[in-house]
PDB file of C-alpha atoms in Angstrom:
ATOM      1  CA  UNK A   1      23.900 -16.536 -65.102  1.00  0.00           C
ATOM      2  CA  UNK A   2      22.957 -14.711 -67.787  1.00  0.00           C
ATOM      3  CA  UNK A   3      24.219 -15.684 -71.879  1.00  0.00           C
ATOM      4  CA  UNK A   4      25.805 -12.001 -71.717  1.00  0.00           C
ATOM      5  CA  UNK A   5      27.507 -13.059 -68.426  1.00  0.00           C
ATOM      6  CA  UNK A   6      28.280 -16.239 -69.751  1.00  0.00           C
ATOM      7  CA  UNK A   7      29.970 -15.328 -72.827  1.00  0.00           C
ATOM      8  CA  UNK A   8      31.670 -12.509 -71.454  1.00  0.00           C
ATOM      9  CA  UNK A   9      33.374 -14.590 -69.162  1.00  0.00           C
ATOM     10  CA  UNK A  10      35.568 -14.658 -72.649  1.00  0.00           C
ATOM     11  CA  UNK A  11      37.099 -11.111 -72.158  1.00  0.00           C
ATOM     12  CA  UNK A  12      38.415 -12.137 -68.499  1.00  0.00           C
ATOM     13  CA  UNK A  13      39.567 -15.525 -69.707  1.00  0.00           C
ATOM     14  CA  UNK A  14      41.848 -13.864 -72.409  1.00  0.00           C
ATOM     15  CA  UNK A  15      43.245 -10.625 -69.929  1.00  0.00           C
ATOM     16  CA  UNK A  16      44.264 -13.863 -67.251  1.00  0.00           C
ATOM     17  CA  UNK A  17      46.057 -15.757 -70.453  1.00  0.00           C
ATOM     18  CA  UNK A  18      47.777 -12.739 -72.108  1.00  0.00           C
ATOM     19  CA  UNK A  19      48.635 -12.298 -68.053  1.00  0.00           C
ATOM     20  CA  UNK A  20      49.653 -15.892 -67.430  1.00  0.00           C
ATOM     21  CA  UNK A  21      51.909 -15.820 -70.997  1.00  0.00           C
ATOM     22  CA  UNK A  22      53.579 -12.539 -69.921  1.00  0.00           C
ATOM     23  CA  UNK A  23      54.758 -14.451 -66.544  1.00  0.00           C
ATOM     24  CA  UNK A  24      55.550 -17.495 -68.110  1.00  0.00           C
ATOM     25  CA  UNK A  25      57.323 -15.813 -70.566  1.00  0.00           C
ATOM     26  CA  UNK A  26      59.388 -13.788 -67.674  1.00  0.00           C
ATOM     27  CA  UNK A  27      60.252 -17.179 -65.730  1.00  0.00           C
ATOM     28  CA  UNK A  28      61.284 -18.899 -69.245  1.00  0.00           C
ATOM     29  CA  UNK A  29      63.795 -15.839 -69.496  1.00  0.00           C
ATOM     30  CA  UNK A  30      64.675 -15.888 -65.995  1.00  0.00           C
ATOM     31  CA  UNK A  31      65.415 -19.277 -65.725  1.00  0.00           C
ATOM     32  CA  UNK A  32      67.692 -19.450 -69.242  1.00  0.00           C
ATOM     33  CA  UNK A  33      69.371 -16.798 -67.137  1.00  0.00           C
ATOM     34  CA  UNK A  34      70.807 -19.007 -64.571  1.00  0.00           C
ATOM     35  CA  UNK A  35      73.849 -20.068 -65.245  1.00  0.00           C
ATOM     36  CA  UNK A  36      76.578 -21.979 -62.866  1.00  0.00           C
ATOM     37  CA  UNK A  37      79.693 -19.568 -62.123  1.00  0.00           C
ATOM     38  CA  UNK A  38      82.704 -22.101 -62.230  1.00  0.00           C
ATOM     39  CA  UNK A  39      85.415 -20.472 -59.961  1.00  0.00           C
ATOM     40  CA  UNK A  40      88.558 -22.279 -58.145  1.00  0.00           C
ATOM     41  CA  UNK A  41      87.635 -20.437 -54.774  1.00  0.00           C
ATOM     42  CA  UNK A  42      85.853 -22.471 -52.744  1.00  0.00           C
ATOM     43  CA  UNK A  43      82.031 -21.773 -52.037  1.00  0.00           C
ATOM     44  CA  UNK A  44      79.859 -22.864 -48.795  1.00  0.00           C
ATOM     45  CA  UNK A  45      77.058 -25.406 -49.924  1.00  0.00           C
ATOM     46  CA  UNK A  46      74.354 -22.965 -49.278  1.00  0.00           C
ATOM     47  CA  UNK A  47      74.873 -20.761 -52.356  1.00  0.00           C
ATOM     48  CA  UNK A  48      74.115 -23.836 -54.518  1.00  0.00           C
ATOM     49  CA  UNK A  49      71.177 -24.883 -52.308  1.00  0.00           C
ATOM     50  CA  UNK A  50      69.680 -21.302 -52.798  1.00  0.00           C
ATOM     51  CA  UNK A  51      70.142 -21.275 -56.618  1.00  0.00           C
ATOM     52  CA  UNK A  52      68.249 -25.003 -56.378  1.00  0.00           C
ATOM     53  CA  UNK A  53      65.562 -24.084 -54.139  1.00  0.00           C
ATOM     54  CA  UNK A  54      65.196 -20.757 -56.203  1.00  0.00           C
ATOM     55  CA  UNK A  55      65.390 -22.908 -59.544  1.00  0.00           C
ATOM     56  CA  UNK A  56      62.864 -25.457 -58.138  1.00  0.00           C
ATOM     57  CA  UNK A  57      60.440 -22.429 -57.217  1.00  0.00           C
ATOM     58  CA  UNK A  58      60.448 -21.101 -60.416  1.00  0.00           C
ATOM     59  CA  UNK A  59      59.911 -24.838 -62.520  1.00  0.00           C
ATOM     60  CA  UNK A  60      56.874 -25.045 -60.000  1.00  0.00           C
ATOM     61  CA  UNK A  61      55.620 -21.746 -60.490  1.00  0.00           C
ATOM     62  CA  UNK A  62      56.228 -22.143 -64.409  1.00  0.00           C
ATOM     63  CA  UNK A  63      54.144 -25.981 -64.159  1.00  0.00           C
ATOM     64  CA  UNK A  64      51.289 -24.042 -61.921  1.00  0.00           C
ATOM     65  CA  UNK A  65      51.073 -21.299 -64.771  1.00  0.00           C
ATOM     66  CA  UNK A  66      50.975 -24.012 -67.936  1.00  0.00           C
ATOM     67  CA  UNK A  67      48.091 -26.091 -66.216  1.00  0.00           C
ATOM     68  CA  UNK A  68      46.232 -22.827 -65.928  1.00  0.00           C
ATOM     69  CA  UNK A  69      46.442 -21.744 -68.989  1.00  0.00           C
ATOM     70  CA  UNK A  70      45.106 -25.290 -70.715  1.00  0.00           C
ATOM     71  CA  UNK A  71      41.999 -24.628 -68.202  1.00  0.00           C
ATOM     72  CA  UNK A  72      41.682 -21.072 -69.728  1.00  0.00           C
ATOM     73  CA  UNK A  73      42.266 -22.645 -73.141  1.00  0.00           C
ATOM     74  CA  UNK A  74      39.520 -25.445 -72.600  1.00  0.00           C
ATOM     75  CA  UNK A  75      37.255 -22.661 -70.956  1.00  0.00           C
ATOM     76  CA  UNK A  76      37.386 -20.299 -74.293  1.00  0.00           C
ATOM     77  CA  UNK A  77      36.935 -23.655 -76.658  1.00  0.00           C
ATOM     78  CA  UNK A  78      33.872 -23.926 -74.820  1.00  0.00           C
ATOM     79  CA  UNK A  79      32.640 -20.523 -75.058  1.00  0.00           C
ATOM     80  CA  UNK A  80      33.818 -21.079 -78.719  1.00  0.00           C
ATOM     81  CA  UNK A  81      31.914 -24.561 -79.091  1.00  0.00           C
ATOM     82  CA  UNK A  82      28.162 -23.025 -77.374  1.00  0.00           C
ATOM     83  CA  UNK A  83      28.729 -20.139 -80.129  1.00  0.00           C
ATOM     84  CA  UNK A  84      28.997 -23.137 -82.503  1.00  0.00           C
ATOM     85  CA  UNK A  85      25.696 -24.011 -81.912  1.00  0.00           C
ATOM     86  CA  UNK A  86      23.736 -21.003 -82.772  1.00  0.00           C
ATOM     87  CA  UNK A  87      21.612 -22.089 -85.837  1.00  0.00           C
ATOM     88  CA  UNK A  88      21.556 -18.610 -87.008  1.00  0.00           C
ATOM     89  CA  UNK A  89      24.666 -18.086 -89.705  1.00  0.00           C
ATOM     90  CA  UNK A  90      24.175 -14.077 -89.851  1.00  0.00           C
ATOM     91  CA  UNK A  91      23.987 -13.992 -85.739  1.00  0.00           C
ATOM     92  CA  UNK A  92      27.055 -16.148 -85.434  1.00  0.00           C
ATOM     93  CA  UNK A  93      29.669 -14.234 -86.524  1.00  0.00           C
ATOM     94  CA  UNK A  94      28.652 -11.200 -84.349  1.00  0.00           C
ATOM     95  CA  UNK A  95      29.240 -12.989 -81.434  1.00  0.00           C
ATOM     96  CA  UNK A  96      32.314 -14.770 -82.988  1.00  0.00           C
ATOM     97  CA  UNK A  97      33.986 -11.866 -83.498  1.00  0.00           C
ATOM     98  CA  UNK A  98      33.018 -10.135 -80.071  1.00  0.00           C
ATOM     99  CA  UNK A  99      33.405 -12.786 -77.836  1.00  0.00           C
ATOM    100  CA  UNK A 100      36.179 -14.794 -79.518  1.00  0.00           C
ATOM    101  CA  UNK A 101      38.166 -12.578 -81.496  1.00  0.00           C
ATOM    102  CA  UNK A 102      37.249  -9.535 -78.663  1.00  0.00           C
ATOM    103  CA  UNK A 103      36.353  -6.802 -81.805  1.00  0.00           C
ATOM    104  CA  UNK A 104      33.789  -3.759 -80.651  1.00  0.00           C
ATOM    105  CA  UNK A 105      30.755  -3.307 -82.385  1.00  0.00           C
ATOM    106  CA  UNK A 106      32.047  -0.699 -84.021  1.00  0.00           C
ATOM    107  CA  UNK A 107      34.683  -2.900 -86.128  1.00  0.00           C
ATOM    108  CA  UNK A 108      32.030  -5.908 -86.723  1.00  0.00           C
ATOM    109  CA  UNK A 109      30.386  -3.100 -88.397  1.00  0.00           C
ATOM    110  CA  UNK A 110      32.390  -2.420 -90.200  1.00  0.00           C
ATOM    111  CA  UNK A 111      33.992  -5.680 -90.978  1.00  0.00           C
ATOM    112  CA  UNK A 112      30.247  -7.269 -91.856  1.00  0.00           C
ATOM    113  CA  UNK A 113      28.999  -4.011 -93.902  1.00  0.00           C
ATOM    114  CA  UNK A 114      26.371  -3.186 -91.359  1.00  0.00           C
ATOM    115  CA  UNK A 115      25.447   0.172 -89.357  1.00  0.00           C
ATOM    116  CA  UNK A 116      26.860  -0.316 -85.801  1.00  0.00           C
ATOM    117  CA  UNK A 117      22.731  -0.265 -84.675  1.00  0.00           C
ATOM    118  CA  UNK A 118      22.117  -3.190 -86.798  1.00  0.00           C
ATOM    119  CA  UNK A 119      24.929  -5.248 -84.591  1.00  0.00           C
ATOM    120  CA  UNK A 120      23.725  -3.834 -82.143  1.00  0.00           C
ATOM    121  CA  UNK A 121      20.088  -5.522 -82.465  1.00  0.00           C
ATOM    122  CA  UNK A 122      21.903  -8.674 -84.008  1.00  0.00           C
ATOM    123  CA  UNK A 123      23.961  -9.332 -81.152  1.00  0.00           C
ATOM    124  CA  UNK A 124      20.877  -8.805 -79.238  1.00  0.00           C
ATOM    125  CA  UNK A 125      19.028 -11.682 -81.459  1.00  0.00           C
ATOM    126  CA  UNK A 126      21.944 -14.046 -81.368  1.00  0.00           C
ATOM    127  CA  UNK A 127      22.170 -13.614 -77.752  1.00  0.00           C
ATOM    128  CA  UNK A 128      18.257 -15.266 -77.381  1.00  0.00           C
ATOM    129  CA  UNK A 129      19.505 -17.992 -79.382  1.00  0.00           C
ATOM    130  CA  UNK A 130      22.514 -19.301 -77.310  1.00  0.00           C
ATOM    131  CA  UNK A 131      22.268 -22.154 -75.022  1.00  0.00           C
ATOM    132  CA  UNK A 132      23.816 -21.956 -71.784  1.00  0.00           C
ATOM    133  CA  UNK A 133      25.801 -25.350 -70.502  1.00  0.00           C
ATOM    134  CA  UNK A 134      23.743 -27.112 -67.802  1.00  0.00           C
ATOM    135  CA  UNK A 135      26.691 -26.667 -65.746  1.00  0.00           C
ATOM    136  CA  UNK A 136      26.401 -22.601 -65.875  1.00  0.00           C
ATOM    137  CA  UNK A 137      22.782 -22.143 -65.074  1.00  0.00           C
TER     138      UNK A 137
END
């Protein structure tokens, strides 16, 4: 794997978060939803049970989604944590700021006062002086 690979492993770790927030976020509505009816006609036991078993779905589906995302969180903080380690202070932020905060090159230009070729051949230089994880190679 490549550092470019490795670091932009970042982008799809932060679409499958924003993705995994939006569901979580629909269950967490969904399940505030549900409310018992209280009614003096009498019900069979399975509309209960399907409420339950629907209920007990969604709590699952909601625990599955919450352990993924601390994976994804642990995953970026150690993107985050290899950037860390780049000895060069005018080559970290460039790579801070694309593969963290997700900017283009165009807006780190901008943001750091450079021409968008000098990122460009920054990025390039801070990208010789990142150190893959063992783990990754």
């Amino acid at each position: 794997m490549t550092v470019k690979h490795y670091l932009q492993r970042a982008f799809i770790i932060n679409r499958q978060i924003l993705s995994d927030e939006a569901q979580l976020e629909v269950i967490k509505t969904d399940l505030e939803r549900i409310t018992p009816m209280l009614s003096d006609m009498p019900k069979g036991a399975q509309v209960g049970s399907k409420i339950e078993k629907g209920v007990a779905v969604m709590v699952d589906l909601k625990s599955k989604l919450e352990d993924e995302l601390k994976g994804l969180y642990e995953a970026k903080a150690e993107i985050s944590n290899v950037i860390d380690l780049v000895p060069d202070e005018s080559a970290k932020p460039v790579l801070q700021m694309r593969y963290l905060a997700l900017m283009p090159f165009k807006d780190i230009a901008e943001r750091l006062n450079y021409t968008e070729r000098q990122i460009y051949n920054l990025h390039d230089y801070a990208l010789t002086l990142v150190e893959i994880p063992e783990t990754f190679q």
